[in-house]
Coordinates of C-alpha atoms and ligand atoms in Angstrom, one line a residue:
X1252 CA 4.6 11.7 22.1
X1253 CA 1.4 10.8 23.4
X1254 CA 1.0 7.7 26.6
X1255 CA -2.0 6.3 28.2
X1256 CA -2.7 6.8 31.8
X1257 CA -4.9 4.5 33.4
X1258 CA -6.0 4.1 37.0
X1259 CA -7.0 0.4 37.2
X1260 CA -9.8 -1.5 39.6
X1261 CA -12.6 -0.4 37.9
X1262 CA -15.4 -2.5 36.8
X1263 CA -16.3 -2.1 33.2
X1264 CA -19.9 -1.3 32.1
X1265 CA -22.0 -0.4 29.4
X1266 CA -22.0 -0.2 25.6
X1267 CA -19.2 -0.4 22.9
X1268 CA -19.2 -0.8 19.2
X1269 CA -17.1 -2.5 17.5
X1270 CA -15.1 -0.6 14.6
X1271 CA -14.9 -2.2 10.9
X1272 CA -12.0 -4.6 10.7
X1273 CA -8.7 -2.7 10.1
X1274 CA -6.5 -5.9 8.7
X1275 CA -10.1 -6.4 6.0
X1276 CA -10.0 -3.0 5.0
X1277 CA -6.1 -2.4 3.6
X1278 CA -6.1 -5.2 1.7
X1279 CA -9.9 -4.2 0.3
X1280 CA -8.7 -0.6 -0.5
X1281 CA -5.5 -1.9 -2.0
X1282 CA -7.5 -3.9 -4.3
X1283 CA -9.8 -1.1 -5.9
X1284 CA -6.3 -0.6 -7.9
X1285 CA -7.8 -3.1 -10.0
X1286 CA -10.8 -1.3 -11.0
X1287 CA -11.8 1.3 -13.8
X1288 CA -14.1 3.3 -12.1
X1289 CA -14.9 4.5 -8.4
X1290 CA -15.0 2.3 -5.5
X1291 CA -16.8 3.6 -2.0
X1292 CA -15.7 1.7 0.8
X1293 CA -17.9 2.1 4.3
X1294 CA -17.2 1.6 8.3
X1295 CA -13.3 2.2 7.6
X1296 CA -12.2 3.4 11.1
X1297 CA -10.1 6.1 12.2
X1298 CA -6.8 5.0 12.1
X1299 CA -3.2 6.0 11.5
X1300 CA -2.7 2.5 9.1
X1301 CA -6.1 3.6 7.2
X1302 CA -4.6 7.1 6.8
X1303 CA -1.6 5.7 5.6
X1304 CA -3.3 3.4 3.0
X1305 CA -5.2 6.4 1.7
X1306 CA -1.6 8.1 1.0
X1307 CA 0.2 5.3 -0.7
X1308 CA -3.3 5.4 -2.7
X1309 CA -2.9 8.7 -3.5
X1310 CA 0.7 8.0 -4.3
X1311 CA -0.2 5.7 -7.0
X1312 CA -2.6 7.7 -8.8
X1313 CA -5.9 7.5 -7.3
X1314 CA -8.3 9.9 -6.1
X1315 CA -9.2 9.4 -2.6
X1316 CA -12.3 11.2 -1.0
X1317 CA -12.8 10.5 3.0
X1318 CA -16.1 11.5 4.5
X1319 CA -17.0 10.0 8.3
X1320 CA -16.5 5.9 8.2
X1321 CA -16.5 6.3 4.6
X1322 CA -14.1 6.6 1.5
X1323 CA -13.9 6.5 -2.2
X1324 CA -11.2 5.4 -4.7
X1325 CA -10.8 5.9 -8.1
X1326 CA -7.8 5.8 -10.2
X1327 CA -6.9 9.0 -12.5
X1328 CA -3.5 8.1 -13.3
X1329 CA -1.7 5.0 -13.0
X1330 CA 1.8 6.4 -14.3
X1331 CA 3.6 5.7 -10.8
X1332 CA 3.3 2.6 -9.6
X1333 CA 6.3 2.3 -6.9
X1334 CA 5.4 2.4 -3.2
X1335 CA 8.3 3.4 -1.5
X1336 CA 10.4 2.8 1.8
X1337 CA 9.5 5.9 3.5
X1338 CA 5.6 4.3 3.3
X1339 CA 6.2 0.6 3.7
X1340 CA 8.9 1.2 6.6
X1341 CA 5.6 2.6 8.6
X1342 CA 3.5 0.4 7.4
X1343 CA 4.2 -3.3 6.5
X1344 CA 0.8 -3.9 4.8
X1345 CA 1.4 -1.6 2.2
X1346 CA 3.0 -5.0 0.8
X1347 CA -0.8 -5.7 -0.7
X1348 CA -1.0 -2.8 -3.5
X1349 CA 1.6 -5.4 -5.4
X1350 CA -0.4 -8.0 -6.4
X1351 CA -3.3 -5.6 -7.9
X1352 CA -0.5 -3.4 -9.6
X1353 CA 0.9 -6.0 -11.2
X1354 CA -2.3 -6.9 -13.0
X1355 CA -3.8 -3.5 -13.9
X1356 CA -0.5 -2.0 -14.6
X1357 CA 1.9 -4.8 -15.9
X1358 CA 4.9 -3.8 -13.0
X1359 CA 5.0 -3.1 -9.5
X1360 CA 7.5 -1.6 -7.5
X1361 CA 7.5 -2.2 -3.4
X1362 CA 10.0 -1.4 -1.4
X1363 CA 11.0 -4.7 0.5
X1364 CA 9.3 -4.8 3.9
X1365 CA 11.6 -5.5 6.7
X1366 CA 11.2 -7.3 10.3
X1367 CA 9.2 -6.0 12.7
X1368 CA 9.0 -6.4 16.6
X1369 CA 7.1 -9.4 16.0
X1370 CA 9.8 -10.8 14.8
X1371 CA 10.6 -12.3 11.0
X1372 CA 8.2 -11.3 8.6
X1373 CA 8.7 -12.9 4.9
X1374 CA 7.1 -12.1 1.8
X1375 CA 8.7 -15.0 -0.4
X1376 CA 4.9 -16.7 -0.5
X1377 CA 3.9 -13.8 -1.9
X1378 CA 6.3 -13.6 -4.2
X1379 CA 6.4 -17.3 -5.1
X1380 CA 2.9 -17.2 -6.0
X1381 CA 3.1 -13.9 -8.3
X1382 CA 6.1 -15.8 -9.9
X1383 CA 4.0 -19.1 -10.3
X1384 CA 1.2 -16.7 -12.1
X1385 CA 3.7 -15.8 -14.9
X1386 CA 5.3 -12.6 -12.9
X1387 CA 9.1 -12.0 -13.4
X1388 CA 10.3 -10.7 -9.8
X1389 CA 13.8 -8.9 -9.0
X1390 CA 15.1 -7.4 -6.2
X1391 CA 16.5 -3.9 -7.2
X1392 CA 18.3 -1.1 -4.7
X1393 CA 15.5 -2.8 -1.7
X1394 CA 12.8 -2.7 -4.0
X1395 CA 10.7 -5.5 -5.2
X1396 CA 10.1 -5.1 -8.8
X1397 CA 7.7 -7.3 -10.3
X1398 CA 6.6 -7.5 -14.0
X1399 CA 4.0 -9.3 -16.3
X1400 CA 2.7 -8.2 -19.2
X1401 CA -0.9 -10.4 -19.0
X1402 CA -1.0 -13.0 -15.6
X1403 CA -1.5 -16.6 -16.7
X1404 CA -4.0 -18.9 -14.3
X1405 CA -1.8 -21.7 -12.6
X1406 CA -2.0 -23.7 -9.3
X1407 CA -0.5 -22.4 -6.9
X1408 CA 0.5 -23.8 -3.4
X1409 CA 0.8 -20.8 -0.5
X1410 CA 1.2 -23.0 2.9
X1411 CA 4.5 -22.3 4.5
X1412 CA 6.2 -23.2 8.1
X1413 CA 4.2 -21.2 9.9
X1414 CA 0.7 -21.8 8.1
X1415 CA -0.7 -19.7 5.0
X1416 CA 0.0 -16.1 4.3
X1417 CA -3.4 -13.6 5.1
X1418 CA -1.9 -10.9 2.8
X1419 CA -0.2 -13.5 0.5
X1420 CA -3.2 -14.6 -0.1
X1421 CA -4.9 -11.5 -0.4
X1422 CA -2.0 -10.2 -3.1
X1423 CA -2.2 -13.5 -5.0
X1424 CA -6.3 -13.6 -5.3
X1425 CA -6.3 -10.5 -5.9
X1426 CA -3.7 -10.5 -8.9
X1427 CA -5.5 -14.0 -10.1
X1428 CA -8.3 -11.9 -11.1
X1429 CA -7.3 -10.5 -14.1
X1430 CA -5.0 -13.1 -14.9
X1431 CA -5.9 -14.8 -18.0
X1432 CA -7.7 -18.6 -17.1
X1433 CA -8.1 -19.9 -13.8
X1434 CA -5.9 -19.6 -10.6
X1435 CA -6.1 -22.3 -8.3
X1436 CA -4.7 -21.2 -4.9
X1437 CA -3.8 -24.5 -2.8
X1438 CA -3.2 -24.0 1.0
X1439 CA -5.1 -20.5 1.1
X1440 CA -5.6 -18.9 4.5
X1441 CA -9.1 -19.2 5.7
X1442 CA -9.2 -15.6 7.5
X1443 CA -12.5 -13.6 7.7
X1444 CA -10.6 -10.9 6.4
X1445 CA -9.7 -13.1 3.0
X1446 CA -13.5 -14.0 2.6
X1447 CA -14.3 -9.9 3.1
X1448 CA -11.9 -9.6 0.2
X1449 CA -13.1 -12.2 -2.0
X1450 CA -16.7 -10.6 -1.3
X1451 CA -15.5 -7.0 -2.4
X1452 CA -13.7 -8.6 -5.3
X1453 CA -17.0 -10.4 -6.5
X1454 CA -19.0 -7.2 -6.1
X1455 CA -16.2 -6.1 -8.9
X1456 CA -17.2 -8.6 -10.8
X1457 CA -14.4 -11.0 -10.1
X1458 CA -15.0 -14.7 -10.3
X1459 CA -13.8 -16.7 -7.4
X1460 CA -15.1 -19.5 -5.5
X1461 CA -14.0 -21.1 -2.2
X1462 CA -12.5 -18.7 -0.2
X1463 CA -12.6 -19.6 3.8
X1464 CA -11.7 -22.9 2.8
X1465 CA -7.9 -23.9 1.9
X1466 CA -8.4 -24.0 -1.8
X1467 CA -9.6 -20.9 -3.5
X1468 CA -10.8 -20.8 -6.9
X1469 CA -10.1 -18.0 -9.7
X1470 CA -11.5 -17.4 -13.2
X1471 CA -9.6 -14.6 -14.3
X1472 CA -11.7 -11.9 -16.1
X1473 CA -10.5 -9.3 -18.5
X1474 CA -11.6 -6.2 -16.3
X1475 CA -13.3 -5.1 -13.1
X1476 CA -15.5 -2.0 -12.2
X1477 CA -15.5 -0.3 -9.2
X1478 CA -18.2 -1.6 -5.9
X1479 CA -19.7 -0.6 -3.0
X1480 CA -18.7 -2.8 -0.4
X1481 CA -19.1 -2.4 3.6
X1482 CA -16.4 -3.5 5.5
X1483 CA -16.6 -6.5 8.3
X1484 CA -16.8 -6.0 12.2
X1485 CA -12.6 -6.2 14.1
X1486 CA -12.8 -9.3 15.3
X1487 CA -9.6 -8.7 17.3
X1488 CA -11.0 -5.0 18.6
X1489 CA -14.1 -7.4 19.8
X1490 CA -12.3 -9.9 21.0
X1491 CA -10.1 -7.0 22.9
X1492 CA -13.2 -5.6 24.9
X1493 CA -14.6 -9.2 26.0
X1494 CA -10.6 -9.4 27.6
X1495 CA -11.4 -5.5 28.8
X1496 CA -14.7 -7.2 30.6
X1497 CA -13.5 -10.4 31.8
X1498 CA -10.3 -8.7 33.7
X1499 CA -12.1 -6.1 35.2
X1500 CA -15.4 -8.6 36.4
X1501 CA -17.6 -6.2 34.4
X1502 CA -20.2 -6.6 31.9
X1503 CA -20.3 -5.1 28.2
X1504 CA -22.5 -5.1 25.5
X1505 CA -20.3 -5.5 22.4
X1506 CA -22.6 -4.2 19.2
X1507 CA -21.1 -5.1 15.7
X1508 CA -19.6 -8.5 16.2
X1509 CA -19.8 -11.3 14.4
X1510 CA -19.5 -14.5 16.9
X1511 CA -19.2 -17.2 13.9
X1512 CA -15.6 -14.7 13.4
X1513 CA -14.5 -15.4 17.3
X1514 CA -15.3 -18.8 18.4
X1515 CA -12.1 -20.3 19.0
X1516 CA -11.7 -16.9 21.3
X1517 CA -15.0 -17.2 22.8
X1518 CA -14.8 -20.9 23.7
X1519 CA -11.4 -20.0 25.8
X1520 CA -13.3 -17.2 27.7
X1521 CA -15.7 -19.7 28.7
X1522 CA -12.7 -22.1 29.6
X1523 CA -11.4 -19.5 32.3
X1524 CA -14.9 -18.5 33.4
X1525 CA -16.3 -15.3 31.1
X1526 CA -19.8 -15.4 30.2
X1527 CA -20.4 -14.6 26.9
X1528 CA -23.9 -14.7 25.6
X1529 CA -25.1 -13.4 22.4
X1530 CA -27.5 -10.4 22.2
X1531 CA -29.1 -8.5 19.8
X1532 CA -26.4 -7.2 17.5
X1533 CA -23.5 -8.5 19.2
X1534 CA -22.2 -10.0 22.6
X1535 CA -22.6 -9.5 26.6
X1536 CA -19.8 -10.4 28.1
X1537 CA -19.5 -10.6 32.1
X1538 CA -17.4 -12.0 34.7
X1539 CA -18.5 -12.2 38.3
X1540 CA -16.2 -14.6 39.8
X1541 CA -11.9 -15.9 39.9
X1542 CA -10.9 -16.5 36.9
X1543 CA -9.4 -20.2 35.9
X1544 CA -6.4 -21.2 33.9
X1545 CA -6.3 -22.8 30.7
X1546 CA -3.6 -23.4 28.2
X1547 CA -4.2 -21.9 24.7
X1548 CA -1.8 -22.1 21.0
X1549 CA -2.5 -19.6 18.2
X1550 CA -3.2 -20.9 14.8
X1551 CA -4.4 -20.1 11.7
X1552 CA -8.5 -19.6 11.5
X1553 CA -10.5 -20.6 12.9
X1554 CA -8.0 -21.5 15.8
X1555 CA -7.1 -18.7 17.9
X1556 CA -5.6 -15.8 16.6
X1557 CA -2.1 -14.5 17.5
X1558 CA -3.3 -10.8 17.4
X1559 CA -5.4 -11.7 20.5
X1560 CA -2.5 -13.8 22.0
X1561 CA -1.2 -10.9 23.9
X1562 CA -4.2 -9.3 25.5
X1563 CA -4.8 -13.1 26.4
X1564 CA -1.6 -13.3 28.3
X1565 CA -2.9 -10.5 30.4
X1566 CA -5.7 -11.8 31.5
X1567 CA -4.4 -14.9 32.1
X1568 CA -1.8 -13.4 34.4
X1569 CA -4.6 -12.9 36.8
X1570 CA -6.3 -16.3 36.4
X1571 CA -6.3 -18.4 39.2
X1572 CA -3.5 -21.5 38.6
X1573 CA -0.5 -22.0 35.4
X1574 CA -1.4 -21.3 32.0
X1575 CA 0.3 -22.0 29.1
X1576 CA 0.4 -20.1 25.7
X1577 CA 2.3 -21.5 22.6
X1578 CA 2.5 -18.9 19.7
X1579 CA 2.4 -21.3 16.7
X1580 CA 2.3 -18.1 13.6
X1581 CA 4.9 -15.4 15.1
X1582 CA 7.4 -17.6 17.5
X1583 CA 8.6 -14.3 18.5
X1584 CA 6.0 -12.0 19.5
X1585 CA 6.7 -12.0 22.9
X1586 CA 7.8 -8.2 23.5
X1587 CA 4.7 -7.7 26.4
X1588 CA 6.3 -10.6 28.0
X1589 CA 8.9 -8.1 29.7
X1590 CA 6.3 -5.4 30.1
X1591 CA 3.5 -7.4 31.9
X1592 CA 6.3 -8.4 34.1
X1593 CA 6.8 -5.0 35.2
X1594 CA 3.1 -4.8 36.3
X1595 CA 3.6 -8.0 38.3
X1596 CA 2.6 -10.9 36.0
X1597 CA 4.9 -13.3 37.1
X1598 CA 5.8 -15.4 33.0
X1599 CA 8.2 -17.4 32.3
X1600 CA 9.1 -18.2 28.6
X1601 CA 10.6 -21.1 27.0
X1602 CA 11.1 -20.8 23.4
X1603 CA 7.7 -20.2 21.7
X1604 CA 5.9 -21.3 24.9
X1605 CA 5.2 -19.0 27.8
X1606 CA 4.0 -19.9 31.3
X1607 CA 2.1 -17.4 33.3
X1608 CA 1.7 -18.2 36.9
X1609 CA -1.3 -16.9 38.4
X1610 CA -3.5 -15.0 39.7
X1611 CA -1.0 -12.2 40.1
X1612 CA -2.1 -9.2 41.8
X1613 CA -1.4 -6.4 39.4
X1614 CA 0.4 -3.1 40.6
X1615 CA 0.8 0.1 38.0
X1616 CA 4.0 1.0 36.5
X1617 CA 5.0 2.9 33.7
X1618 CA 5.6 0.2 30.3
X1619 CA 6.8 0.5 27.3
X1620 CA 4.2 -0.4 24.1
X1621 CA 6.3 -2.3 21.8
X1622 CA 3.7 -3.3 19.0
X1623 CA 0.1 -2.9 18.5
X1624 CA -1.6 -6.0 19.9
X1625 CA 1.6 -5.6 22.5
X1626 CA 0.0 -2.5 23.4
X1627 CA -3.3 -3.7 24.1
X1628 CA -2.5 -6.2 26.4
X1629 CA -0.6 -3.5 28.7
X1630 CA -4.2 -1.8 28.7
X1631 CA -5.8 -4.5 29.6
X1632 CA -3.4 -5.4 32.4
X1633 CA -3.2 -1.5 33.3
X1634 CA -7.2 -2.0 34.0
X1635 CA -7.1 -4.4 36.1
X1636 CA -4.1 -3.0 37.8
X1637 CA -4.4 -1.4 41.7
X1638 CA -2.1 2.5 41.3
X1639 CA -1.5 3.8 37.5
X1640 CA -0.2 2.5 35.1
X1641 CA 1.1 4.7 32.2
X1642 CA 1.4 3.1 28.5
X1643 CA 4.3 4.9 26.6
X1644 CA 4.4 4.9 22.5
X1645 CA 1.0 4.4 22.5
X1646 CA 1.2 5.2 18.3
X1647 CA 1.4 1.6 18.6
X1648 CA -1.8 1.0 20.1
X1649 CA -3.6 3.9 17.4
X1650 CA -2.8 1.9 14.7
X1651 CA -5.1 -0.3 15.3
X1652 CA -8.3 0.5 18.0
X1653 CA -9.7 4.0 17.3
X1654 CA -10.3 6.5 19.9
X1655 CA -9.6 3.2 22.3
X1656 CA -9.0 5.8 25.6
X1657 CA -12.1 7.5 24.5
X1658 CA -14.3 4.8 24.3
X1659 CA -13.4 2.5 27.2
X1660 CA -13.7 6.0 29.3
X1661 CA -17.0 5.8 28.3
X1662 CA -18.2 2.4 29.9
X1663 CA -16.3 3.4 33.3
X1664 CA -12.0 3.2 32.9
X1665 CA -10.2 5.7 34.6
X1666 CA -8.0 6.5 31.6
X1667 CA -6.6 9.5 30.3
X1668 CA -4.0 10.2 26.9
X1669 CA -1.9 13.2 27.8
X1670 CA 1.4 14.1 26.3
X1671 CA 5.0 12.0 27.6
X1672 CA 6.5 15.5 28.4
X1673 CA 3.9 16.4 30.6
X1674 CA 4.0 13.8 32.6
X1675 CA 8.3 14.9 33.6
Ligands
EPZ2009 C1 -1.7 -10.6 8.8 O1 -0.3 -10.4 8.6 C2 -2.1 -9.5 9.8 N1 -1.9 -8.2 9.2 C3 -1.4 -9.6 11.1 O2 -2.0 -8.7 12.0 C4 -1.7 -11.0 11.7 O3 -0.9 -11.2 12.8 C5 -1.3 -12.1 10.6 O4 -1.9 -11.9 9.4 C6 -1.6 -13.5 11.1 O5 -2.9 -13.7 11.3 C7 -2.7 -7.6 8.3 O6 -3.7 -8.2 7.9 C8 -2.4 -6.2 7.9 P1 0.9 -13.9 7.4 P2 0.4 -11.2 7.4 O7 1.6 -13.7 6.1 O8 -0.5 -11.5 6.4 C9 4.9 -16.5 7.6 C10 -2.0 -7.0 13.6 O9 -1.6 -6.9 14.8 N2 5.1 -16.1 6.2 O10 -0.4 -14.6 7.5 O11 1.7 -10.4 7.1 C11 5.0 -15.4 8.6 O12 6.3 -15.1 9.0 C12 -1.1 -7.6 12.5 O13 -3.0 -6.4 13.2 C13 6.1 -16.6 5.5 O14 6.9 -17.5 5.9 O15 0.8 -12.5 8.2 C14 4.1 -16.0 9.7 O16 4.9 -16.9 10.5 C15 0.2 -8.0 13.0 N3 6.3 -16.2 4.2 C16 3.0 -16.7 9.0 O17 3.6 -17.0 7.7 C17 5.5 -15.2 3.6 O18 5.7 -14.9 2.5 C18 1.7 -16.0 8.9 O19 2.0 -14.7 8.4 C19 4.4 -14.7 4.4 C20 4.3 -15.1 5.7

């Protein structure tokens, strides 16, 4: 098993670009189910999640051709439509082929995704909505079997404890679209990633309105071709370097990012005392002096996103004063919590609420990565960190930033991926 080993204390500088967003383009390839005829979708990155999209793809009967940062999808035969447990155990989002195989096929079979180390992770929105679209929907031997022969238009209400559902949304829209009349989607999450869909969709010739706002509008049509459709920049990747800048008081130029995506992130990064400025096709982002505290809760969009909530813990651990961080989406996705400890952030956590106690002089340690964004965060902290720090599971941390070692190597980290055993 590969790990990360970083020597921290040096200053970041130079030029990255940000990848196409990894959490727009499963739901986006899931969707070209719908289509008769080729899709090609561009600026997919390189990642183990993508890979595993294109084989549940491939598993339900379409032809999938990958060249560079690009891929095409077309369905040949749509006789198996059950994505199983070996593929959605590895890869939760594979929950979003179900609502575009249940209106191009008439049944869907998805094996039932489980929790995750982020804790509880539902799909009865999903469900709820497919069901309120005409669906019938059974639980069989772990399986989530859902049936229709022709989707009916309906209102539909998705807002649950803990906010909308992204890939609810995404499976319900996406079903809506060939549902006969028109789907009103009530409480719809806002997400970048939803509109990137709804864009894609529309390029299909799908007709929907609203999406970005709460209520999203569908008139279902009676087919969809295949589009061309480029995928948007990761806002979380971006939002990952501008932490990789501010903890190491360097200075990047981010290309690819889309500001109008980040600004609840950017405005916090201001609050502790990173520069951000925009330029040319992206961001610089600098920090020159001690760092501040603030106190930040993750929301739904535009608020600030959860997937950055960890890397932000990291930086905060070496701001000057107490911060406080309240994860309002995922009450449990704390698992870095332990693992920055290790390195020296000194956190304390009450409930959904952490309190990081800084600044915090970071020392390396080997640490476990736990999750993805988890992952990330023990980077970050790993770069700022005085000795070496060595990140372990770092299959984690592939699933979602490609090449990361490769290219923060490349604007100055001391960082290296070499095989567990080798280290012994
Ligand atoms: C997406 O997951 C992302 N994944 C997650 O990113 C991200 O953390 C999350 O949205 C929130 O922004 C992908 O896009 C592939 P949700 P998703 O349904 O759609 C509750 C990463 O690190 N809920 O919006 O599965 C749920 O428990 C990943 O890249 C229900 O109660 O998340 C949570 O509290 C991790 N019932 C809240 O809603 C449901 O049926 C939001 O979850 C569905 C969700």
């Amino acid at each position: 098993m590969d790990c990360l080993v970083i020597k921290g204390g040096h200053r970041l500088s130079g030029t990255v670009r940000v990848c196409g967003a990894k959490n727009a383009a499963l739901p986006i390839m899931a969707a070209s189910l719908l289509a008769d005829g080729p899709s090609v979708i561009d600026d997919l990155p390189q990642l183990q999640d993508i890979q595993s999209q294109i084989e549940l793809l491939r598993l339900l009967g379409a032809e999938v051709n990958r060249s560079a940062d690009s891929v095409s999808i077309e369905v040949k035969d749509p006789s198996n439509s059950h994505a199983p447990y070996d593929v959605v155990r590895k890869m939760r989002a594979s929950i979003c082929v179900l609502g575009p195989l249940l209106a191009r096929r008439g049944v869907a079979r998805v094996s039932m995704p489980g929790g995750c180390a982020i804790g509880d992770r539902p799909v009865d929105l999903h469900l709820r909505g497919l069901e309120a679209l005409g669906a019938s929907v059974d639980l069989e031997n772990g399986d989530i079997v859902a049936r229709a022969k022709r989707l009916r238009g309906a209102a539909i209400f998705l807002g649950g404890n803990f906010g909308s559902t992204v890939l609810g949304t995404a499976n319900v829209m996406s079903a809506a679209t060939l549902a006969k009349g028109t789907t009103v989607i009530e409480s719809a999450a806002c997400e970048p990633e939803v509109v990137d869909l709804a864009n894609y969709l529309r390029a299909m010739g799908a007709k929907i309105t609203g999406d970005g706002t709460p209520r999203i509008t569908i008139e279902g049509v009676d087919s969809l071709h295949g589009a061309r459709h480029r995928i948007i920049p990761d806002r979380i990747e971006a939002g990952t370097f501008m932490i990789a800048a501010g903890i190491t008081h360097g200075e990047l130029q981010i290309d690819n990012v889309r500001i109008d995506h980040l600004m609840a992130v950017v405005d916090k990064l201001r609050t502790v005392g990173v520069l951000v400025v925009e330029s040319g096709a992206g961001v610089r982002v600098s920090s020159q002096r001690n760092l501040r505290a603030t106190s930040l809760t993750t929301q739904p969009y535009p608020g600030f996103p959860t997937d950055l909530q960890a890397q932000f813990m990291a930086l905060l651990s070496v701001a000057d004063g107490n911060s406080i961080i309240t994860e309002k989406i995922f009450p449990d996705r704390f698992m870095h919590v332990a693992e920055l400890s290790r390195l020296g952030a000194s956190i304390h956590r009450e409930g959904p609420t952490v309190i990081v106690e800084g600044p915090r002089h970071l020392i390396g340690a080997p640490v476990m990565a736990s999750d993805l964004r988890a992952s990330a965060a023990l980077v970050l902290a790993g770069l700022a960190a005085k000795d070496t720090t060595t990140v372990n599971r770092v299959y984690h941390i592939d699933r979602g930033y490609e090449k990361i070692e490769q290219r923060l190597k490349a604007v100055g980290a001391d960082i290296e991926r070499m095989d567990e055993k080798e280290l012994d």
